[in-house]
XYZ file of C-alpha atoms in Angstrom:
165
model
C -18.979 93.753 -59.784
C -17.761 91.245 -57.111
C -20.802 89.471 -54.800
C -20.833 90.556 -51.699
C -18.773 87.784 -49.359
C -18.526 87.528 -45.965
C -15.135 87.889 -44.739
C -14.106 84.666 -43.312
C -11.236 85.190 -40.384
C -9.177 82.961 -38.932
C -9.755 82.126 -35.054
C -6.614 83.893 -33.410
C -4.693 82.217 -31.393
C -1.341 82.952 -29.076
C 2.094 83.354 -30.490
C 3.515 80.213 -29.269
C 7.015 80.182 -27.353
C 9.605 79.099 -29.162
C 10.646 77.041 -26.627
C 7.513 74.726 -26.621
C 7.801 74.369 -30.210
C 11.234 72.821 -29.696
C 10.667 70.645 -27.072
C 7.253 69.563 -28.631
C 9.730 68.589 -32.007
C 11.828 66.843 -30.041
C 9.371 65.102 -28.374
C 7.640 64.351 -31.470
C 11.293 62.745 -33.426
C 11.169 60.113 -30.194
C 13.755 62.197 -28.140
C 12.020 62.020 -24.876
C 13.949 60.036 -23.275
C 17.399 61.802 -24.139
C 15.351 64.577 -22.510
C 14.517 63.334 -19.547
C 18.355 62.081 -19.351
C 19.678 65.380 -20.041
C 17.748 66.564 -17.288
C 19.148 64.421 -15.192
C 22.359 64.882 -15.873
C 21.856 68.616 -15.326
C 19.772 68.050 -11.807
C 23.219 65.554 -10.643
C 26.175 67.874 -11.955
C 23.900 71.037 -9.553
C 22.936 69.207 -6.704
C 25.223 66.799 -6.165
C 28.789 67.686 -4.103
C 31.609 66.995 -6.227
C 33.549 64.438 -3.998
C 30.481 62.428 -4.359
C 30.570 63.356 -7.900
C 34.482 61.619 -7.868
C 33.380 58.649 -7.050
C 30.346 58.018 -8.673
C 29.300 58.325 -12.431
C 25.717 58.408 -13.467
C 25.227 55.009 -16.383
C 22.142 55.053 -17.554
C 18.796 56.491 -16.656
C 15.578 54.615 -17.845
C 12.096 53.782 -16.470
C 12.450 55.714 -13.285
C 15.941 54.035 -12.325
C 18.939 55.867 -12.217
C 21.525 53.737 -12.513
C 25.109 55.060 -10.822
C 28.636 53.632 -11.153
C 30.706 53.701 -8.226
C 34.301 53.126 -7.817
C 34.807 51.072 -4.419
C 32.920 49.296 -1.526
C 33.038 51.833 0.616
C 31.624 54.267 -1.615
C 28.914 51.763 -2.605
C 27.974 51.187 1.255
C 28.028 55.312 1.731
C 25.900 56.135 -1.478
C 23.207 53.105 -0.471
C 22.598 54.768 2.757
C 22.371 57.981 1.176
C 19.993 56.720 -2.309
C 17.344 57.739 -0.234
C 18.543 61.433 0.221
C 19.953 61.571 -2.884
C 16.459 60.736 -4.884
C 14.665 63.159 -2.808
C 17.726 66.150 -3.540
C 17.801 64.935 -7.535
C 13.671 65.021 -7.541
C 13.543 68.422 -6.079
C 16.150 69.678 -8.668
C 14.643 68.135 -11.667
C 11.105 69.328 -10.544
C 8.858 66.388 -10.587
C 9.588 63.023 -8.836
C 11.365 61.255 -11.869
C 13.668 59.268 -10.066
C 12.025 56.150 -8.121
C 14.726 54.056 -7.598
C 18.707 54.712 -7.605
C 20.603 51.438 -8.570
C 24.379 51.079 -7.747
C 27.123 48.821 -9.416
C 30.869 48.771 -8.456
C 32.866 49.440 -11.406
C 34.853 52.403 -13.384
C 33.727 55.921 -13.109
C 33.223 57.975 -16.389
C 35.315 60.725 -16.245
C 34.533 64.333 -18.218
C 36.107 64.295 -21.468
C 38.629 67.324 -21.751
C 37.076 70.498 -23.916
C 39.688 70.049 -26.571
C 39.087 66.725 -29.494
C 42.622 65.508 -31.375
C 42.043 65.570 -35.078
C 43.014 63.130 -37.571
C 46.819 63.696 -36.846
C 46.352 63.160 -33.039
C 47.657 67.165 -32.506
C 44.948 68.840 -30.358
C 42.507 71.274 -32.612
C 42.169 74.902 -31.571
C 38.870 76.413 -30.742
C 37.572 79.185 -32.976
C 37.136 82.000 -31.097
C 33.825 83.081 -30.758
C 33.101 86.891 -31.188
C 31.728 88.801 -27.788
C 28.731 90.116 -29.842
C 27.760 86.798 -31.537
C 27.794 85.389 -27.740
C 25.645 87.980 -26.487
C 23.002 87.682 -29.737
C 23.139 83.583 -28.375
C 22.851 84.270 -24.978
C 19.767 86.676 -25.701
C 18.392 84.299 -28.164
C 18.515 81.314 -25.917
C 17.587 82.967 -23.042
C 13.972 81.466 -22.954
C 15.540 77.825 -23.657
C 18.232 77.306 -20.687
C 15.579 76.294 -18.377
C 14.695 73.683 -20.579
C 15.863 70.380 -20.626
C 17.150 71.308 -24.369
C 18.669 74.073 -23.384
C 22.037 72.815 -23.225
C 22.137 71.183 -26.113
C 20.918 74.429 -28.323
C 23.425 76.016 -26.816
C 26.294 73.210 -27.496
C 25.010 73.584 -31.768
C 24.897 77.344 -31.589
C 28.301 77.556 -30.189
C 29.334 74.749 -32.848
C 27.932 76.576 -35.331
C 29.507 80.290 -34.400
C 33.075 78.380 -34.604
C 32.457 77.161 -38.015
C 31.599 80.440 -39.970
């Protein structure tokens, strides 16, 4: 005969969202600030109108400076009188006041690198096609994430991955 035991439970907690479990992960491997740039990037390629977005390339973003690249003078004249405006739009987008200070250089914009990579014989490699039902699975799946600073990139792998099967 077994002694009688009390019954020891566990406290129960919430289910946590998967999406805090990510970000707390990559917090936690020291990707904070890829984060916070990723965010960024998002908050400029949204708010920001794209003949501004010609002319101007974001660098580097680091200790509250976002650091732009601009491509003449003039447009280094026209985006100083307009760091002010462009803090306050880039704040608002990214939800918190991250961006103190907007510091301009004159040099070579970064352009967007085309969709398409060469491979090893410089020909350009074809994209698998990606089933409609595997993209709809994704998109439910990382529905909770896309507001997340992350959730571009967990797209980007899933979509990597779905190619490669």
């Amino acid at each position: 005969m077994k002694p009688n035991r009390p019954i020891q439970r566990r406290a129960q907690t919430a289910p946590a969202r998967c999406a805090d479990i990510i970000e707390g992960s990559l917090q936690g491997l020291g990707l904070g600030r890829v984060i916070h740039h990723l965010t960024l990037l998002r908050a400029w390629d949204r708010a920001v109108a794209s003949h501004i977005k010609e002319r101007a390339s974001v660098e580097d973003f680091r200790g509250g400076c976002l650091y732009l690249c601009v491509e003449d003078p003039i447009w280094l004249h026209e985006l100083h009188m307009l760091r002010h405006t462009l803090k306050t739009i880039l704040n608002v987008e990214i939800g918190e006041p991250a961006i103190g200070e907007i510091v301009l250089r004159i040099g070579q914009t970064r352009r967007c690198a085309p969709a398409t990579r060469a491979n090893r014989d410089g020909a350009r490699a074809r994209r698998a096609v990606v089933p409609p039902a595997v993209e709809a699975s994704m998109a439910k799946l990382l529905g909770p994430l896309m507001d997340l600073p992350c959730g571009d990139a967990m797209q980007r792998f899933f979509q990597r991955w779905a190619r490669s099967e």
